[in-house]
């Protein structure tokens, strides 16, 4: 049983590495294909936007397929797409392969989460999800710096690393993942989007979108902003990415416990404010390697703590519909990632390589303001977060439980919170 969960996690590890490693190899891709770094950054935009749009559509289309077939089909598409990325002779074809890779990831990740919950008893589902989603956590800490280092002379080697990971997951699941329960009746696309008529849900999704827009506006172009510290050395950049990944794991762990102890509102406001301060300081601290490492530790620590609180908040608004709400949170997250490529490119053009993180500072403050206005402190005896209308939500623990059992959850670029993340 444990081996099958680890094989599912290997697939999410491959997809997490693929979606996040671009930050470390953008410069090489731009140089090789004769485009600017901001143009190369649009690969992240294309991947994230395709994921956000395709996830609910593909989940609906494949709802009646056997889950084993869905997983293997998704891994086939994902692995083949990355092989095509490695072979792409020009920028337009590379962009096309990113759409195909996003389709595979959008189909695999929610299904892997659902399968994890069927492989164990109900009382162990949270831990099963933590194992599978842990693939994304490890991708931030190991996959991204490893991929950055391997691709330090040729970015195509990084793509072949992802291909190898995807192929290994495919072979393992093909051999060992059998006799899965038939999928339950799944809601249609209209039912998945129905919660958007709720103003509180829209406010929570908007907070998610703006925060991940702020976070990824810097992350996508991290190699550019820390160049004064790294001097263009891939080894130094890999170290920064490693510290960032380890801080993501710590932020994920800290965020889950802080939400349970302090509440969603406190984590959103505190974590968002710390992230804004980190972005504000980045133009100065990026001048030296120690300063860049401090940023790489602080920003993900705060950012991924917030990312735990965001799905908790949505799940608490309507616990019976937590799977649908968390699925919408996932779409908002990836839309934020998609927009970050363009916003980061614009900020680079207008503000320059050093000062463009100030755009993330402003966006972080907007997300904090949204959270402050659309949430309020829980009243005596009420758990969780109350919406603007004053309806108390479920406790943090309830939200976490609802999320953990969600078959439609999808992971986030970065560390994943056990039983609480997308």
mmCIF file of C-alpha atoms in Angstrom:
data_model
loop_
_atom_site.group_PDB
_atom_site.id
_atom_site.type_symbol
_atom_site.label_atom_id
_atom_site.label_comp_id
_atom_site.label_asym_id
_atom_site.label_seq_id
_atom_site.Cartn_x
_atom_site.Cartn_y
_atom_site.Cartn_z
ATOM 1 C CA UNK A 1 0.000 0.000 0.000
ATOM 2 C CA UNK A 2 2.747 2.410 0.985
ATOM 3 C CA UNK A 3 4.639 1.651 -2.231
ATOM 4 C CA UNK A 4 1.627 2.527 -4.360
ATOM 5 C CA UNK A 5 1.232 5.844 -2.556
ATOM 6 C CA UNK A 6 4.921 6.565 -3.128
ATOM 7 C CA UNK A 7 4.512 5.821 -6.830
ATOM 8 C CA UNK A 8 1.608 8.263 -6.984
ATOM 9 C CA UNK A 9 3.870 10.763 -5.234
ATOM 10 C CA UNK A 10 6.573 10.161 -7.846
ATOM 11 C CA UNK A 11 4.133 11.421 -10.464
ATOM 12 C CA UNK A 12 3.384 14.586 -8.499
ATOM 13 C CA UNK A 13 7.117 15.013 -7.922
ATOM 14 C CA UNK A 14 7.704 14.960 -11.688
ATOM 15 C CA UNK A 15 4.932 17.474 -12.291
ATOM 16 C CA UNK A 16 6.029 19.764 -9.490
ATOM 17 C CA UNK A 17 9.571 19.742 -10.818
ATOM 18 C CA UNK A 18 8.338 20.469 -14.333
ATOM 19 C CA UNK A 19 6.131 23.400 -13.355
ATOM 20 C CA UNK A 20 8.614 25.091 -11.007
ATOM 21 C CA UNK A 21 12.068 24.370 -12.398
ATOM 22 C CA UNK A 22 11.582 26.895 -15.198
ATOM 23 C CA UNK A 23 12.567 29.649 -12.774
ATOM 24 C CA UNK A 24 16.082 28.224 -12.708
ATOM 25 C CA UNK A 25 16.612 27.708 -16.448
ATOM 26 C CA UNK A 26 14.814 30.646 -18.057
ATOM 27 C CA UNK A 27 18.062 32.401 -18.913
ATOM 28 C CA UNK A 28 19.433 29.360 -20.735
ATOM 29 C CA UNK A 29 16.186 28.835 -22.639
ATOM 30 C CA UNK A 30 16.074 32.494 -23.658
ATOM 31 C CA UNK A 31 19.673 32.423 -24.887
ATOM 32 C CA UNK A 32 19.282 29.127 -26.760
ATOM 33 C CA UNK A 33 16.057 30.049 -28.539
ATOM 34 C CA UNK A 34 16.920 33.693 -29.146
ATOM 35 C CA UNK A 35 14.155 35.270 -27.072
ATOM 36 C CA UNK A 36 14.177 37.607 -24.082
ATOM 37 C CA UNK A 37 13.937 36.320 -20.522
ATOM 38 C CA UNK A 38 10.458 37.881 -20.086
ATOM 39 C CA UNK A 39 9.338 36.094 -23.265
ATOM 40 C CA UNK A 40 10.736 32.799 -21.983
ATOM 41 C CA UNK A 41 8.822 33.379 -18.750
ATOM 42 C CA UNK A 42 5.589 33.108 -20.707
ATOM 43 C CA UNK A 43 6.115 29.344 -20.702
ATOM 44 C CA UNK A 44 5.092 29.429 -17.049
ATOM 45 C CA UNK A 45 2.066 31.526 -17.976
ATOM 46 C CA UNK A 46 1.027 29.128 -20.713
ATOM 47 C CA UNK A 47 1.437 26.079 -18.459
ATOM 48 C CA UNK A 48 -0.481 27.579 -15.531
ATOM 49 C CA UNK A 49 -3.286 29.040 -17.634
ATOM 50 C CA UNK A 50 -3.725 25.776 -19.503
ATOM 51 C CA UNK A 51 -3.847 23.890 -16.197
ATOM 52 C CA UNK A 52 -6.436 26.270 -14.723
ATOM 53 C CA UNK A 53 -8.701 26.061 -17.760
ATOM 54 C CA UNK A 54 -8.280 22.363 -18.524
ATOM 55 C CA UNK A 55 -8.481 20.909 -14.990
ATOM 56 C CA UNK A 56 -12.282 21.135 -14.531
ATOM 57 C CA UNK A 57 -12.936 20.263 -18.175
ATOM 58 C CA UNK A 58 -10.722 17.166 -18.197
ATOM 59 C CA UNK A 59 -11.980 16.032 -14.790
ATOM 60 C CA UNK A 60 -15.537 16.191 -16.111
ATOM 61 C CA UNK A 61 -14.690 14.473 -19.400
ATOM 62 C CA UNK A 62 -12.849 11.598 -17.695
ATOM 63 C CA UNK A 63 -15.204 11.250 -14.720
ATOM 64 C CA UNK A 64 -16.483 7.829 -15.813
ATOM 65 C CA UNK A 65 -13.113 6.389 -16.876
ATOM 66 C CA UNK A 66 -11.440 3.781 -14.667
ATOM 67 C CA UNK A 67 -9.002 5.676 -12.502
ATOM 68 C CA UNK A 68 -6.048 3.508 -13.492
ATOM 69 C CA UNK A 69 -6.651 4.411 -17.134
ATOM 70 C CA UNK A 70 -6.870 8.109 -16.244
ATOM 71 C CA UNK A 71 -3.569 8.024 -14.344
ATOM 72 C CA UNK A 72 -1.673 6.138 -17.038
ATOM 73 C CA UNK A 73 -3.145 8.264 -19.838
ATOM 74 C CA UNK A 74 -2.242 11.453 -17.981
ATOM 75 C CA UNK A 75 1.324 10.268 -17.359
ATOM 76 C CA UNK A 76 1.666 9.277 -21.013
ATOM 77 C CA UNK A 77 0.582 12.722 -22.187
ATOM 78 C CA UNK A 78 2.751 14.489 -19.608
ATOM 79 C CA UNK A 79 5.875 12.441 -20.322
ATOM 80 C CA UNK A 80 5.508 12.686 -24.092
ATOM 81 C CA UNK A 81 4.962 16.446 -23.837
ATOM 82 C CA UNK A 82 8.200 16.905 -21.909
ATOM 83 C CA UNK A 83 10.096 14.807 -24.428
ATOM 84 C CA UNK A 84 8.754 17.117 -27.114
ATOM 85 C CA UNK A 85 9.820 20.100 -24.986
ATOM 86 C CA UNK A 86 13.357 18.712 -24.877
ATOM 87 C CA UNK A 87 13.352 18.358 -28.659
ATOM 88 C CA UNK A 88 11.581 21.632 -29.506
ATOM 89 C CA UNK A 89 13.629 23.497 -32.140
ATOM 90 C CA UNK A 90 12.018 26.899 -31.561
ATOM 91 C CA UNK A 91 10.048 28.967 -29.089
ATOM 92 C CA UNK A 92 6.521 28.594 -30.580
ATOM 93 C CA UNK A 93 6.773 24.804 -30.595
ATOM 94 C CA UNK A 94 8.109 24.838 -27.041
ATOM 95 C CA UNK A 95 5.053 26.825 -25.934
ATOM 96 C CA UNK A 96 2.788 24.268 -27.599
ATOM 97 C CA UNK A 97 4.442 21.430 -25.702
ATOM 98 C CA UNK A 98 3.829 23.269 -22.425
ATOM 99 C CA UNK A 99 0.091 23.257 -23.120
ATOM 100 C CA UNK A 100 0.248 19.490 -23.649
ATOM 101 C CA UNK A 101 2.260 18.981 -20.448
ATOM 102 C CA UNK A 102 -0.275 21.059 -18.504
ATOM 103 C CA UNK A 103 -3.095 18.871 -19.833
ATOM 104 C CA UNK A 104 -1.368 15.764 -18.497
ATOM 105 C CA UNK A 105 -0.718 17.391 -15.119
ATOM 106 C CA UNK A 106 -4.282 18.730 -14.869
ATOM 107 C CA UNK A 107 -5.665 15.233 -15.434
ATOM 108 C CA UNK A 108 -3.181 13.360 -13.221
ATOM 109 C CA UNK A 109 -3.048 15.371 -10.023
ATOM 110 C CA UNK A 110 -6.734 15.423 -8.971
ATOM 111 C CA UNK A 111 -7.044 11.738 -9.883
ATOM 112 C CA UNK A 112 -3.956 10.808 -7.861
ATOM 113 C CA UNK A 113 -5.477 12.572 -4.852
ATOM 114 C CA UNK A 114 -8.723 10.668 -5.306
ATOM 115 C CA UNK A 115 -6.958 7.330 -5.693
ATOM 116 C CA UNK A 116 -4.924 7.956 -2.533
ATOM 117 C CA UNK A 117 -8.136 8.177 -0.501
ATOM 118 C CA UNK A 118 -9.325 4.788 -1.821
ATOM 119 C CA UNK A 119 -6.137 2.894 -0.970
ATOM 120 C CA UNK A 120 -6.394 3.319 2.815
ATOM 121 C CA UNK A 121 -9.060 3.235 5.546
ATOM 122 C CA UNK A 122 -10.967 6.437 6.149
ATOM 123 C CA UNK A 123 -8.995 7.288 9.276
ATOM 124 C CA UNK A 124 -5.721 7.286 7.277
ATOM 125 C CA UNK A 125 -6.841 9.342 4.302
ATOM 126 C CA UNK A 126 -5.173 12.527 5.476
ATOM 127 C CA UNK A 127 -1.825 10.786 5.775
ATOM 128 C CA UNK A 128 -2.299 9.129 2.385
ATOM 129 C CA UNK A 129 -2.915 12.502 0.789
ATOM 130 C CA UNK A 130 0.071 13.917 2.639
ATOM 131 C CA UNK A 131 2.234 11.215 1.053
ATOM 132 C CA UNK A 132 1.008 11.855 -2.479
ATOM 133 C CA UNK A 133 1.061 15.631 -2.178
ATOM 134 C CA UNK A 134 4.466 15.303 -0.580
ATOM 135 C CA UNK A 135 5.763 14.759 -4.091
ATOM 136 C CA UNK A 136 5.158 18.446 -4.726
ATOM 137 C CA UNK A 137 6.896 19.364 -1.490
ATOM 138 C CA UNK A 138 9.974 17.351 -2.380
ATOM 139 C CA UNK A 139 9.921 18.876 -5.869
ATOM 140 C CA UNK A 140 10.445 22.339 -4.399
ATOM 141 C CA UNK A 141 13.236 21.176 -2.102
ATOM 142 C CA UNK A 142 15.054 18.706 -4.359
ATOM 143 C CA UNK A 143 13.587 18.525 -7.855
ATOM 144 C CA UNK A 144 13.921 22.217 -8.666
ATOM 145 C CA UNK A 145 17.540 22.692 -7.507
ATOM 146 C CA UNK A 146 18.498 19.332 -9.043
ATOM 147 C CA UNK A 147 16.868 20.252 -12.337
ATOM 148 C CA UNK A 148 18.514 23.674 -12.245
ATOM 149 C CA UNK A 149 21.922 22.113 -11.640
ATOM 150 C CA UNK A 150 21.541 19.419 -14.306
ATOM 151 C CA UNK A 151 20.460 22.036 -16.830
ATOM 152 C CA UNK A 152 23.233 24.494 -15.988
ATOM 153 C CA UNK A 153 24.872 23.928 -19.399
ATOM 154 C CA UNK A 154 21.901 22.664 -21.428
ATOM 155 C CA UNK A 155 18.312 23.276 -20.335
ATOM 156 C CA UNK A 156 17.130 20.335 -22.429
ATOM 157 C CA UNK A 157 18.784 17.970 -19.943
ATOM 158 C CA UNK A 158 16.367 19.261 -17.324
ATOM 159 C CA UNK A 159 13.457 18.327 -19.566
ATOM 160 C CA UNK A 160 14.892 14.828 -20.014
ATOM 161 C CA UNK A 161 15.094 14.522 -16.223
ATOM 162 C CA UNK A 162 11.358 15.211 -16.031
ATOM 163 C CA UNK A 163 10.761 12.670 -18.801
ATOM 164 C CA UNK A 164 12.661 10.040 -16.804
ATOM 165 C CA UNK A 165 10.633 10.796 -13.679
ATOM 166 C CA UNK A 166 7.347 10.606 -15.569
ATOM 167 C CA UNK A 167 8.331 7.328 -17.233
ATOM 168 C CA UNK A 168 9.343 5.809 -13.895
ATOM 169 C CA UNK A 169 5.988 6.752 -12.379
ATOM 170 C CA UNK A 170 4.167 5.297 -15.397
ATOM 171 C CA UNK A 171 6.003 1.963 -15.210
ATOM 172 C CA UNK A 172 5.527 1.667 -11.462
ATOM 173 C CA UNK A 173 1.810 2.427 -11.553
ATOM 174 C CA UNK A 174 1.250 0.177 -14.600
ATOM 175 C CA UNK A 175 2.772 -2.757 -12.725
ATOM 176 C CA UNK A 176 1.505 -2.183 -9.199
ATOM 177 C CA UNK A 177 -1.681 -0.105 -9.303
ATOM 178 C CA UNK A 178 -4.537 -2.494 -10.058
ATOM 179 C CA UNK A 179 -8.042 -3.296 -8.836
ATOM 180 C CA UNK A 180 -8.979 0.277 -8.012
ATOM 181 C CA UNK A 181 -12.569 1.068 -6.969
ATOM 182 C CA UNK A 182 -14.800 2.531 -9.667
ATOM 183 C CA UNK A 183 -15.098 6.330 -9.484
ATOM 184 C CA UNK A 184 -18.121 7.743 -7.729
ATOM 185 C CA UNK A 185 -20.605 9.842 -9.625
ATOM 186 C CA UNK A 186 -18.892 13.155 -10.345
ATOM 187 C CA UNK A 187 -20.538 16.570 -10.671
ATOM 188 C CA UNK A 188 -20.725 18.169 -14.097
ATOM 189 C CA UNK A 189 -18.887 21.303 -15.107
ATOM 190 C CA UNK A 190 -21.889 23.521 -14.300
ATOM 191 C CA UNK A 191 -22.083 22.108 -10.764
ATOM 192 C CA UNK A 192 -18.348 22.686 -10.303
ATOM 193 C CA UNK A 193 -18.751 26.367 -11.117
ATOM 194 C CA UNK A 194 -21.997 26.958 -9.195
ATOM 195 C CA UNK A 195 -20.259 28.166 -5.973
ATOM 196 C CA UNK A 196 -18.972 31.180 -7.901
ATOM 197 C CA UNK A 197 -22.405 32.734 -7.358
ATOM 198 C CA UNK A 198 -21.527 33.054 -3.653
ATOM 199 C CA UNK A 199 -19.895 36.399 -2.880
ATOM 200 C CA UNK A 200 -17.837 34.996 -0.002
ATOM 201 C CA UNK A 201 -16.446 32.290 -2.263
ATOM 202 C CA UNK A 202 -15.550 34.878 -4.894
ATOM 203 C CA UNK A 203 -13.768 36.987 -2.296
ATOM 204 C CA UNK A 204 -11.760 34.011 -1.043
ATOM 205 C CA UNK A 205 -10.868 32.925 -4.592
ATOM 206 C CA UNK A 206 -9.842 36.492 -5.447
ATOM 207 C CA UNK A 207 -7.523 36.554 -2.425
ATOM 208 C CA UNK A 208 -5.921 33.317 -3.614
ATOM 209 C CA UNK A 209 -5.480 34.654 -7.131
ATOM 210 C CA UNK A 210 -3.899 37.951 -6.063
ATOM 211 C CA UNK A 211 -1.574 36.355 -3.516
ATOM 212 C CA UNK A 212 -0.208 33.779 -5.956
ATOM 213 C CA UNK A 213 0.077 36.484 -8.574
ATOM 214 C CA UNK A 214 2.299 38.420 -6.149
ATOM 215 C CA UNK A 215 4.347 35.398 -5.112
ATOM 216 C CA UNK A 216 5.008 34.069 -8.606
ATOM 217 C CA UNK A 217 5.711 37.464 -10.178
ATOM 218 C CA UNK A 218 9.034 37.279 -8.319
ATOM 219 C CA UNK A 219 9.517 33.506 -8.257
ATOM 220 C CA UNK A 220 9.358 33.058 -12.033
ATOM 221 C CA UNK A 221 12.127 35.611 -12.506
ATOM 222 C CA UNK A 222 14.064 34.784 -9.339
ATOM 223 C CA UNK A 223 17.190 33.978 -11.353
ATOM 224 C CA UNK A 224 17.120 37.491 -12.775
ATOM 225 C CA UNK A 225 16.640 39.399 -9.531
ATOM 226 C CA UNK A 226 19.354 37.475 -7.637
ATOM 227 C CA UNK A 227 21.898 37.696 -10.458
ATOM 228 C CA UNK A 228 23.939 40.325 -8.552
ATOM 229 C CA UNK A 229 24.386 37.702 -5.816
ATOM 230 C CA UNK A 230 24.957 34.673 -8.045
ATOM 231 C CA UNK A 231 26.964 36.355 -10.793
ATOM 232 C CA UNK A 232 25.127 34.081 -13.206
ATOM 233 C CA UNK A 233 26.594 30.964 -11.555
ATOM 234 C CA UNK A 234 24.165 28.021 -11.809
ATOM 235 C CA UNK A 235 25.560 26.410 -8.673
ATOM 236 C CA UNK A 236 24.788 29.467 -6.557
ATOM 237 C CA UNK A 237 21.310 29.731 -8.062
ATOM 238 C CA UNK A 238 20.723 26.045 -7.309
ATOM 239 C CA UNK A 239 21.642 26.703 -3.677
ATOM 240 C CA UNK A 240 19.143 29.560 -3.507
ATOM 241 C CA UNK A 241 16.464 27.313 -5.016
ATOM 242 C CA UNK A 242 17.316 24.561 -2.502
ATOM 243 C CA UNK A 243 16.957 26.949 0.445
ATOM 244 C CA UNK A 244 13.681 28.197 -1.022
ATOM 245 C CA UNK A 245 12.386 24.644 -1.324
ATOM 246 C CA UNK A 246 13.342 23.715 2.228
ATOM 247 C CA UNK A 247 11.699 26.910 3.490
ATOM 248 C CA UNK A 248 8.556 25.936 1.572
ATOM 249 C CA UNK A 249 8.396 22.665 3.483
ATOM 250 C CA UNK A 250 8.856 24.531 6.762
ATOM 251 C CA UNK A 251 6.220 27.086 5.789
ATOM 252 C CA UNK A 252 3.792 24.310 4.896
ATOM 253 C CA UNK A 253 4.365 22.621 8.276
ATOM 254 C CA UNK A 254 4.179 25.900 10.194
ATOM 255 C CA UNK A 255 1.104 27.110 8.325
ATOM 256 C CA UNK A 256 -0.921 23.986 9.070
ATOM 257 C CA UNK A 257 -0.259 24.261 12.780
ATOM 258 C CA UNK A 258 -0.699 28.038 12.866
ATOM 259 C CA UNK A 259 -4.104 27.792 11.202
ATOM 260 C CA UNK A 260 -5.278 25.289 13.822
ATOM 261 C CA UNK A 261 -3.923 27.329 16.735
ATOM 262 C CA UNK A 262 -4.381 30.939 15.594
ATOM 263 C CA UNK A 263 -7.072 30.815 12.912
ATOM 264 C CA UNK A 264 -7.152 31.503 9.192
ATOM 265 C CA UNK A 265 -7.421 35.287 9.443
ATOM 266 C CA UNK A 266 -4.291 35.651 11.591
ATOM 267 C CA UNK A 267 -2.220 33.480 9.239
ATOM 268 C CA UNK A 268 -3.476 35.311 6.136
ATOM 269 C CA UNK A 269 -2.748 38.778 7.532
ATOM 270 C CA UNK A 270 0.555 37.935 9.217
ATOM 271 C CA UNK A 271 1.958 35.752 6.450
ATOM 272 C CA UNK A 272 0.866 38.134 3.719
ATOM 273 C CA UNK A 273 2.457 41.093 5.497
ATOM 274 C CA UNK A 274 5.757 39.240 6.034
ATOM 275 C CA UNK A 275 5.799 38.241 2.364
ATOM 276 C CA UNK A 276 5.220 41.865 1.345
ATOM 277 C CA UNK A 277 8.159 42.981 3.506
ATOM 278 C CA UNK A 278 10.366 40.294 1.949
ATOM 279 C CA UNK A 279 9.510 41.483 -1.569
ATOM 280 C CA UNK A 280 10.125 45.077 -0.501
ATOM 281 C CA UNK A 281 13.607 44.224 0.798
ATOM 282 C CA UNK A 282 14.598 42.048 -2.157
ATOM 283 C CA UNK A 283 16.094 44.802 -4.371
ATOM 284 C CA UNK A 284 18.625 45.467 -1.612
ATOM 285 C CA UNK A 285 19.256 42.023 -0.123
ATOM 286 C CA UNK A 286 19.732 40.441 -3.570
ATOM 287 C CA UNK A 287 23.044 42.284 -3.914
ATOM 288 C CA UNK A 288 24.845 39.656 -1.814
ATOM 289 C CA UNK A 289 24.631 35.881 -1.500
ATOM 290 C CA UNK A 290 23.829 35.921 2.246
ATOM 291 C CA UNK A 291 21.051 38.437 1.631
ATOM 292 C CA UNK A 292 19.614 36.377 -1.217
ATOM 293 C CA UNK A 293 19.648 33.273 0.985
ATOM 294 C CA UNK A 294 17.816 35.126 3.766
ATOM 295 C CA UNK A 295 15.148 36.122 1.260
ATOM 296 C CA UNK A 296 14.983 32.544 -0.080
ATOM 297 C CA UNK A 297 14.281 31.346 3.463
ATOM 298 C CA UNK A 298 11.833 34.037 4.591
ATOM 299 C CA UNK A 299 9.591 34.539 1.572
ATOM 300 C CA UNK A 300 8.564 30.876 1.033
ATOM 301 C CA UNK A 301 8.183 30.389 4.788
ATOM 302 C CA UNK A 302 5.544 33.120 4.903
ATOM 303 C CA UNK A 303 4.117 32.411 1.463
ATOM 304 C CA UNK A 304 3.423 28.737 1.950
ATOM 305 C CA UNK A 305 1.995 29.313 5.404
ATOM 306 C CA UNK A 306 -0.545 31.558 3.689
ATOM 307 C CA UNK A 307 -1.152 28.937 1.034
ATOM 308 C CA UNK A 308 -2.294 26.520 3.751
ATOM 309 C CA UNK A 309 -4.770 29.054 5.118
ATOM 310 C CA UNK A 310 -6.323 29.801 1.723
ATOM 311 C CA UNK A 311 -7.974 26.382 1.108
ATOM 312 C CA UNK A 312 -8.880 26.156 4.805
ATOM 313 C CA UNK A 313 -10.799 29.378 4.374
ATOM 314 C CA UNK A 314 -12.710 28.144 1.337
ATOM 315 C CA UNK A 315 -13.505 24.773 2.880
ATOM 316 C CA UNK A 316 -14.879 26.478 6.003
ATOM 317 C CA UNK A 317 -17.360 28.538 4.002
ATOM 318 C CA UNK A 318 -19.402 25.471 3.028
ATOM 319 C CA UNK A 319 -17.927 22.188 4.352
ATOM 320 C CA UNK A 320 -20.388 19.891 2.498
ATOM 321 C CA UNK A 321 -19.163 21.394 -0.796
ATOM 322 C CA UNK A 322 -15.490 21.515 0.204
ATOM 323 C CA UNK A 323 -14.273 19.441 -2.775
ATOM 324 C CA UNK A 324 -15.810 21.853 -5.261
ATOM 325 C CA UNK A 325 -14.610 24.914 -3.362
ATOM 326 C CA UNK A 326 -11.056 23.622 -3.138
ATOM 327 C CA UNK A 327 -11.125 22.796 -6.837
ATOM 328 C CA UNK A 328 -12.030 26.433 -7.495
ATOM 329 C CA UNK A 329 -9.189 27.515 -5.206
ATOM 330 C CA UNK A 330 -6.867 25.445 -7.377
ATOM 331 C CA UNK A 331 -8.082 27.189 -10.520
ATOM 332 C CA UNK A 332 -7.618 30.599 -8.864
ATOM 333 C CA UNK A 333 -4.108 29.596 -7.828
ATOM 334 C CA UNK A 334 -3.099 28.582 -11.339
ATOM 335 C CA UNK A 335 -4.738 31.653 -12.842
ATOM 336 C CA UNK A 336 -2.551 33.694 -10.494
ATOM 337 C CA UNK A 337 0.491 31.773 -11.702
ATOM 338 C CA UNK A 338 -0.558 32.312 -15.311
ATOM 339 C CA UNK A 339 -0.983 36.044 -14.867
ATOM 340 C CA UNK A 340 2.339 36.268 -13.002
ATOM 341 C CA UNK A 341 4.315 35.553 -16.151
ATOM 342 C CA UNK A 342 2.814 38.561 -17.891
ATOM 343 C CA UNK A 343 2.827 40.826 -14.850
ATOM 344 C CA UNK A 344 6.433 39.926 -14.094
ATOM 345 C CA UNK A 345 7.416 40.594 -17.690
ATOM 346 C CA UNK A 346 5.709 43.991 -17.587
ATOM 347 C CA UNK A 347 7.294 44.827 -14.233
ATOM 348 C CA UNK A 348 10.720 43.891 -15.583
ATOM 349 C CA UNK A 349 10.201 46.142 -18.584
ATOM 350 C CA UNK A 350 8.907 49.113 -16.594
ATOM 351 C CA UNK A 351 10.896 48.844 -13.348
ATOM 352 C CA UNK A 352 14.008 46.977 -14.451
ATOM 353 C CA UNK A 353 15.801 43.884 -13.167
ATOM 354 C CA UNK A 354 16.409 45.268 -9.691
ATOM 355 C CA UNK A 355 13.153 46.999 -8.816
ATOM 356 C CA UNK A 356 10.458 44.774 -10.325
ATOM 357 C CA UNK A 357 9.862 42.934 -6.979
ATOM 358 C CA UNK A 358 8.152 46.125 -5.796
ATOM 359 C CA UNK A 359 5.210 45.074 -7.967
ATOM 360 C CA UNK A 360 4.909 41.956 -5.813
ATOM 361 C CA UNK A 361 5.015 44.113 -2.699
ATOM 362 C CA UNK A 362 2.007 46.084 -3.917
ATOM 363 C CA UNK A 363 0.107 42.943 -4.932
ATOM 364 C CA UNK A 364 0.808 41.285 -1.566
ATOM 365 C CA UNK A 365 -0.612 44.303 0.237
ATOM 366 C CA UNK A 366 -3.719 44.095 -1.972
ATOM 367 C CA UNK A 367 -4.176 40.438 -0.972
ATOM 368 C CA UNK A 368 -3.758 41.334 2.711
ATOM 369 C CA UNK A 369 -6.335 44.101 2.330
ATOM 370 C CA UNK A 370 -8.750 41.689 0.640
ATOM 371 C CA UNK A 371 -8.318 39.196 3.456
ATOM 372 C CA UNK A 372 -8.771 41.881 6.106
ATOM 373 C CA UNK A 373 -11.951 43.235 4.540
ATOM 374 C CA UNK A 374 -13.579 39.922 3.645
ATOM 375 C CA UNK A 375 -12.840 38.034 6.866
ATOM 376 C CA UNK A 376 -13.307 38.942 10.467
ATOM 377 C CA UNK A 377 -12.133 37.548 13.750
ATOM 378 C CA UNK A 378 -14.097 34.600 14.984
ATOM 379 C CA UNK A 379 -16.626 35.316 17.676
ATOM 380 C CA UNK A 380 -16.505 33.681 21.091
ATOM 381 C CA UNK A 381 -17.299 30.003 20.795
ATOM 382 C CA UNK A 382 -17.184 29.970 17.012
ATOM 383 C CA UNK A 383 -14.403 28.288 15.137
ATOM 384 C CA UNK A 384 -12.904 29.035 11.791
ATOM 385 C CA UNK A 385 -13.526 32.167 9.784
ATOM 386 C CA UNK A 386 -16.760 34.067 9.584
ATOM 387 C CA UNK A 387 -17.708 35.596 6.310
ATOM 388 C CA UNK A 388 -18.723 39.210 5.817
ATOM 389 C CA UNK A 389 -22.321 38.299 6.379
ATOM 390 C CA UNK A 390 -21.417 36.906 9.772
ATOM 391 C CA UNK A 391 -22.054 33.235 9.106
ATOM 392 C CA UNK A 392 -19.504 31.233 11.035
ATOM 393 C CA UNK A 393 -17.590 28.678 9.075
ATOM 394 C CA UNK A 394 -16.286 25.353 10.234
ATOM 395 C CA UNK A 395 -13.276 25.121 12.439
ATOM 396 C CA UNK A 396 -9.826 24.901 10.969
ATOM 397 C CA UNK A 397 -9.828 21.218 11.757
ATOM 398 C CA UNK A 398 -13.121 20.737 9.968
ATOM 399 C CA UNK A 399 -11.845 22.578 6.961
ATOM 400 C CA UNK A 400 -8.743 20.448 6.949
ATOM 401 C CA UNK A 401 -10.727 17.250 7.150
ATOM 402 C CA UNK A 402 -12.971 18.315 4.323
ATOM 403 C CA UNK A 403 -10.022 19.153 2.161
ATOM 404 C CA UNK A 404 -8.222 15.985 2.943
ATOM 405 C CA UNK A 405 -11.076 13.865 1.713
ATOM 406 C CA UNK A 406 -11.533 15.845 -1.436
ATOM 407 C CA UNK A 407 -11.111 13.742 -4.561
ATOM 408 C CA UNK A 408 -10.941 16.799 -6.725
ATOM 409 C CA UNK A 409 -8.077 18.496 -4.961
ATOM 410 C CA UNK A 410 -5.116 19.599 -7.062
ATOM 411 C CA UNK A 411 -1.631 20.448 -5.840
ATOM 412 C CA UNK A 412 0.052 23.752 -5.766
ATOM 413 C CA UNK A 413 3.508 24.815 -7.277
ATOM 414 C CA UNK A 414 5.470 24.442 -4.123
ATOM 415 C CA UNK A 415 5.141 22.664 -0.766
ATOM 416 C CA UNK A 416 1.879 20.897 -0.067
ATOM 417 C CA UNK A 417 0.092 20.888 3.291
ATOM 418 C CA UNK A 418 -1.048 17.466 4.459
ATOM 419 C CA UNK A 419 -4.831 17.305 4.495
ATOM 420 C CA UNK A 420 -5.188 20.975 3.771
ATOM 421 C CA UNK A 421 -3.719 21.804 0.408
ATOM 422 C CA UNK A 422 -4.998 21.705 -3.137
#
